[in-house]
């Protein structure tokens, strides 16, 4: 069969092969990006769900508007504005089917074939694939420990044609766990003005902080309507409900709504109502505090198991939040080869090549998830990973 060009380049088969091992239940997987089921407020949601079906089913089971359930839009916008000084009267907040859809809609409304979009490297493969599916010129700029290399970015801005968007995950980045410094956030906004591009600020993890100090969102520093802010309830309530948000200047959200109409009409109304009621009836900050405590413990446990077991030549970063640890093998070694070997030891991780804008590059990196595995799995899995590393590095 001949599929469209935009779809046929997605997902190199090598990675699929490596990740196949995760289907074997005896394999300990650090490969997923999933939250822990212990973080889902299932009891509260069950109560709300029953209430909606008994008392408000006529709304929940009916068509809705593409912008999303109005009470949720208002609650979400108020919370971002009041708690994080993010958004203004010139912005609109729409509900999307996960942050993934927000990213995809941003690409859809701005990118023509051949236009340039710049991303951090490494970066979230879901976003990179969304961009690739529009046949654009996807350019990667390497990250430093405090975020994208801004000098390299400026070089690319000077040399690339039609740079419409720069995509960043500034806080607890996926996969690196890194956070962009305040200075770089300001510099990025200055560059956006100078070179006339928009910034997609993708931030599904920023509330999951376990150490260090809060850094303001790029959107909160934006005076010139340069930022499309994408948020998500996936990591603080549940990913299965597929509820995320886009906060952006009204002219942009209006176009996104038109694009969303032809995509899924609107996000699942029942789950938008559940989130709205959760925000009304419960203290989401308290709920997030509990998740932070749970994940902090897991992060620290994984770091300490790594300290005890991994070859010292492997560089492991300590993220201040999020769901992932980023590791790098010494120069010349390939993270994909390690992940292949790890499968044989019944442990899985995602090779760095999956997060590259240029998938032909050999990446020494690999990503470990600590939110989903149990403490026992973390301890055993890291020992197994250490064995695979020993076999590879010798
Ligand atoms: C950086 C980043 N952005 C966006 C998403 C999409 O999340 P969702 O569509 O569930 O909101 C993810 C999911 O893993 C992610 O890591």
Short mmCIF file of C-alpha atoms in Angstrom, two decimals, residues 120-332:
data_model
loop_
_atom_site.label_atom_id
_atom_site.label_comp_id
_atom_site.label_asym_id
_atom_site.label_seq_id
_atom_site.Cartn_x
_atom_site.Cartn_y
_atom_site.Cartn_z
CA UNK A 120 15.50 21.50 21.39
CA UNK A 121 17.54 18.34 20.92
CA UNK A 122 16.75 15.94 22.46
CA UNK A 123 12.99 16.53 22.55
CA UNK A 124 9.57 14.90 22.92
CA UNK A 125 9.03 12.48 20.05
CA UNK A 126 5.24 13.05 19.95
CA UNK A 127 5.82 16.70 19.09
CA UNK A 128 8.65 15.97 16.64
CA UNK A 129 6.44 13.50 14.78
CA UNK A 130 3.57 15.99 14.70
CA UNK A 131 5.91 18.48 13.04
CA UNK A 132 7.32 15.88 10.65
CA UNK A 133 3.81 15.02 9.50
CA UNK A 134 3.52 18.51 7.98
CA UNK A 135 6.61 18.03 5.78
CA UNK A 136 8.43 20.93 7.38
CA UNK A 137 12.07 21.73 7.83
CA UNK A 138 12.62 20.45 11.38
CA UNK A 139 15.81 21.91 12.83
CA UNK A 140 17.32 20.82 16.14
CA UNK A 141 19.29 23.02 18.49
CA UNK A 142 21.28 21.20 21.19
CA UNK A 143 20.45 21.70 24.84
CA UNK A 144 22.79 22.75 27.59
CA UNK A 145 22.19 21.96 31.25
CA UNK A 146 20.10 25.16 31.56
CA UNK A 147 18.11 24.73 28.36
CA UNK A 148 18.46 25.33 24.64
CA UNK A 149 21.79 26.78 23.47
CA UNK A 150 20.62 30.30 22.64
CA UNK A 151 23.72 31.22 20.61
CA UNK A 152 23.19 28.20 18.40
CA UNK A 153 19.53 29.14 18.13
CA UNK A 154 20.44 32.62 16.92
CA UNK A 155 22.82 31.12 14.33
CA UNK A 156 19.97 28.99 13.00
CA UNK A 157 17.59 31.94 13.01
CA UNK A 158 20.06 33.80 10.82
CA UNK A 159 20.58 30.96 8.35
CA UNK A 160 17.23 29.12 8.11
CA UNK A 161 14.36 30.34 5.97
CA UNK A 162 10.80 30.98 7.20
CA UNK A 163 11.28 30.11 10.85
CA UNK A 164 7.70 30.28 12.08
CA UNK A 165 7.88 28.43 15.39
CA UNK A 166 10.33 27.47 18.10
CA UNK A 167 9.18 24.54 20.23
CA UNK A 168 10.46 24.25 23.79
CA UNK A 169 9.64 22.24 26.91
CA UNK A 170 11.18 24.66 29.38
CA UNK A 171 10.49 22.91 32.66
CA UNK A 172 11.56 19.32 33.46
CA UNK A 173 12.00 18.65 29.80
CA UNK A 174 11.14 15.33 28.21
CA UNK A 175 13.50 13.48 27.90
CA UNK A 176 16.37 15.40 29.55
CA UNK A 177 14.62 16.54 32.76
CA UNK A 178 16.38 19.90 32.34
CA UNK A 179 14.87 23.29 33.13
CA UNK A 180 15.51 26.41 31.10
CA UNK A 181 17.01 29.23 33.17
CA UNK A 182 15.19 32.54 33.61
CA UNK A 183 17.92 34.31 31.58
CA UNK A 184 17.38 31.97 28.64
CA UNK A 185 13.61 32.36 28.82
CA UNK A 186 14.06 36.13 28.53
CA UNK A 187 16.60 35.75 25.72
CA UNK A 188 14.22 33.47 23.82
CA UNK A 189 11.51 36.14 23.98
CA UNK A 190 13.98 38.79 22.77
CA UNK A 191 14.94 36.57 19.85
CA UNK A 192 11.27 35.98 19.06
CA UNK A 193 10.80 39.74 18.70
CA UNK A 194 14.02 40.21 16.75
CA UNK A 195 13.45 37.34 14.29
CA UNK A 196 9.65 37.37 14.34
CA UNK A 197 8.66 33.85 15.36
CA UNK A 198 6.22 32.33 17.84
CA UNK A 199 7.18 30.10 20.75
CA UNK A 200 5.32 26.91 21.64
CA UNK A 201 5.80 26.57 25.39
CA UNK A 202 4.90 22.97 26.15
CA UNK A 203 4.68 22.47 29.87
CA UNK A 204 2.91 19.32 31.08
CA UNK A 205 5.36 18.73 33.96
CA UNK A 206 6.02 22.13 35.52
CA UNK A 207 3.95 21.51 38.65
CA UNK A 208 5.79 18.28 39.44
CA UNK A 209 8.78 19.84 41.20
CA UNK A 210 10.73 17.88 43.82
CA UNK A 211 13.64 20.24 44.45
CA UNK A 212 14.96 23.67 43.44
CA UNK A 213 13.16 26.94 42.90
CA UNK A 214 10.15 27.76 40.72
CA UNK A 215 11.05 29.45 37.42
CA UNK A 216 8.34 31.65 35.86
CA UNK A 217 6.66 30.38 32.68
CA UNK A 218 7.86 31.96 29.42
CA UNK A 219 4.27 33.03 28.83
CA UNK A 220 4.26 35.04 32.07
CA UNK A 221 7.29 37.02 30.79
CA UNK A 222 5.80 37.61 27.33
CA UNK A 223 4.74 41.17 26.58
CA UNK A 224 4.30 40.84 22.83
CA UNK A 225 1.93 37.90 22.33
CA UNK A 226 4.70 35.58 21.21
CA UNK A 227 3.81 32.50 23.25
CA UNK A 228 1.42 29.64 22.62
CA UNK A 229 1.22 27.92 25.98
CA UNK A 230 0.28 24.22 25.98
CA UNK A 231 -0.75 22.57 29.25
CA UNK A 232 -2.15 19.22 30.27
CA UNK A 233 -4.05 17.41 33.00
CA UNK A 234 -2.37 14.14 31.98
CA UNK A 235 0.36 14.21 34.59
CA UNK A 236 -1.59 15.77 37.46
CA UNK A 237 -4.96 13.99 37.07
CA UNK A 238 -4.88 11.27 34.41
CA UNK A 239 -3.68 10.85 30.82
CA UNK A 240 -6.54 8.55 29.81
CA UNK A 241 -9.09 11.34 30.07
CA UNK A 242 -7.24 13.23 27.24
CA UNK A 243 -7.78 16.72 28.60
CA UNK A 244 -5.25 19.45 27.91
CA UNK A 245 -5.31 23.16 27.17
CA UNK A 246 -3.93 25.88 24.96
CA UNK A 247 -3.57 29.43 26.27
CA UNK A 248 -2.72 31.85 23.48
CA UNK A 249 -3.65 35.19 21.91
CA UNK A 250 -7.29 35.10 20.79
CA UNK A 251 -6.52 35.30 17.07
CA UNK A 252 -4.49 32.10 17.41
CA UNK A 253 -6.99 30.10 19.49
CA UNK A 254 -9.74 31.06 17.06
CA UNK A 255 -7.84 29.47 14.19
CA UNK A 256 -7.03 26.44 16.30
CA UNK A 257 -10.70 25.98 17.07
CA UNK A 258 -11.50 25.84 13.36
CA UNK A 259 -8.78 23.22 12.91
CA UNK A 260 -10.04 21.27 15.92
CA UNK A 261 -13.56 21.22 14.53
CA UNK A 262 -12.45 19.13 11.59
CA UNK A 263 -10.28 16.96 13.78
CA UNK A 264 -12.45 15.73 16.68
CA UNK A 265 -15.26 18.33 16.94
CA UNK A 266 -14.51 18.78 20.62
CA UNK A 267 -12.72 17.10 23.50
CA UNK A 268 -14.71 14.46 25.39
CA UNK A 269 -17.34 16.48 27.23
CA UNK A 270 -17.86 14.04 30.08
CA UNK A 271 -14.19 14.15 31.02
CA UNK A 272 -14.01 17.93 30.66
CA UNK A 273 -16.89 18.08 33.15
CA UNK A 274 -15.11 15.69 35.50
CA UNK A 275 -12.01 17.89 35.51
CA UNK A 276 -14.10 21.04 36.07
CA UNK A 277 -15.94 19.46 39.00
CA UNK A 278 -12.67 18.14 40.44
CA UNK A 279 -11.26 21.68 40.38
CA UNK A 280 -14.43 23.00 42.07
CA UNK A 281 -14.82 20.35 44.74
CA UNK A 282 -11.25 19.44 45.59
CA UNK A 283 -7.97 21.17 46.28
CA UNK A 284 -5.87 20.33 43.23
CA UNK A 285 -2.78 21.87 44.83
CA UNK A 286 -3.06 19.42 47.69
CA UNK A 287 -3.50 16.59 45.20
CA UNK A 288 -0.38 17.72 43.30
CA UNK A 289 1.57 17.88 46.57
CA UNK A 290 0.81 14.19 47.12
CA UNK A 291 2.02 13.29 43.63
CA UNK A 292 5.19 15.28 44.21
CA UNK A 293 5.90 13.39 47.42
CA UNK A 294 5.34 10.05 45.66
CA UNK A 295 7.58 10.86 42.69
CA UNK A 296 10.29 12.56 44.73
CA UNK A 297 10.74 9.33 46.62
CA UNK A 298 10.94 7.35 43.39
CA UNK A 299 13.36 9.79 41.77
CA UNK A 300 15.64 9.64 44.81
CA UNK A 301 15.43 5.87 44.99
CA UNK A 302 16.36 5.50 41.32
CA UNK A 303 19.26 7.94 41.69
CA UNK A 304 20.58 6.12 44.70
CA UNK A 305 20.26 2.70 43.00
CA UNK A 306 22.14 4.15 40.02
CA UNK A 307 24.83 5.53 42.34
CA UNK A 308 25.32 2.06 43.80
CA UNK A 309 25.20 0.09 40.55
CA UNK A 310 26.03 2.03 37.37
CA UNK A 311 29.49 2.26 35.86
CA UNK A 312 30.85 5.70 36.80
CA UNK A 313 31.49 6.51 33.16
CA UNK A 314 27.75 6.86 32.60
CA UNK A 315 26.67 10.47 33.14
CA UNK A 316 23.34 10.67 34.95
CA UNK A 317 21.51 13.95 35.43
CA UNK A 318 19.48 14.80 38.54
CA UNK A 319 16.27 16.53 37.43
CA UNK A 320 14.39 18.85 39.78
CA UNK A 321 11.07 17.42 38.63
CA UNK A 322 9.13 15.58 35.95
CA UNK A 323 9.11 11.86 35.24
CA UNK A 324 12.49 11.07 33.71
CA UNK A 325 16.20 10.59 34.32
CA UNK A 326 18.48 11.26 31.38
CA UNK A 327 21.69 9.27 31.10
CA UNK A 328 24.58 9.43 28.67
CA UNK A 329 27.16 6.80 27.81
CA UNK A 330 30.74 7.94 27.14
CA UNK A 331 31.58 9.40 23.71
CA UNK A 332 31.42 6.89 20.90
#
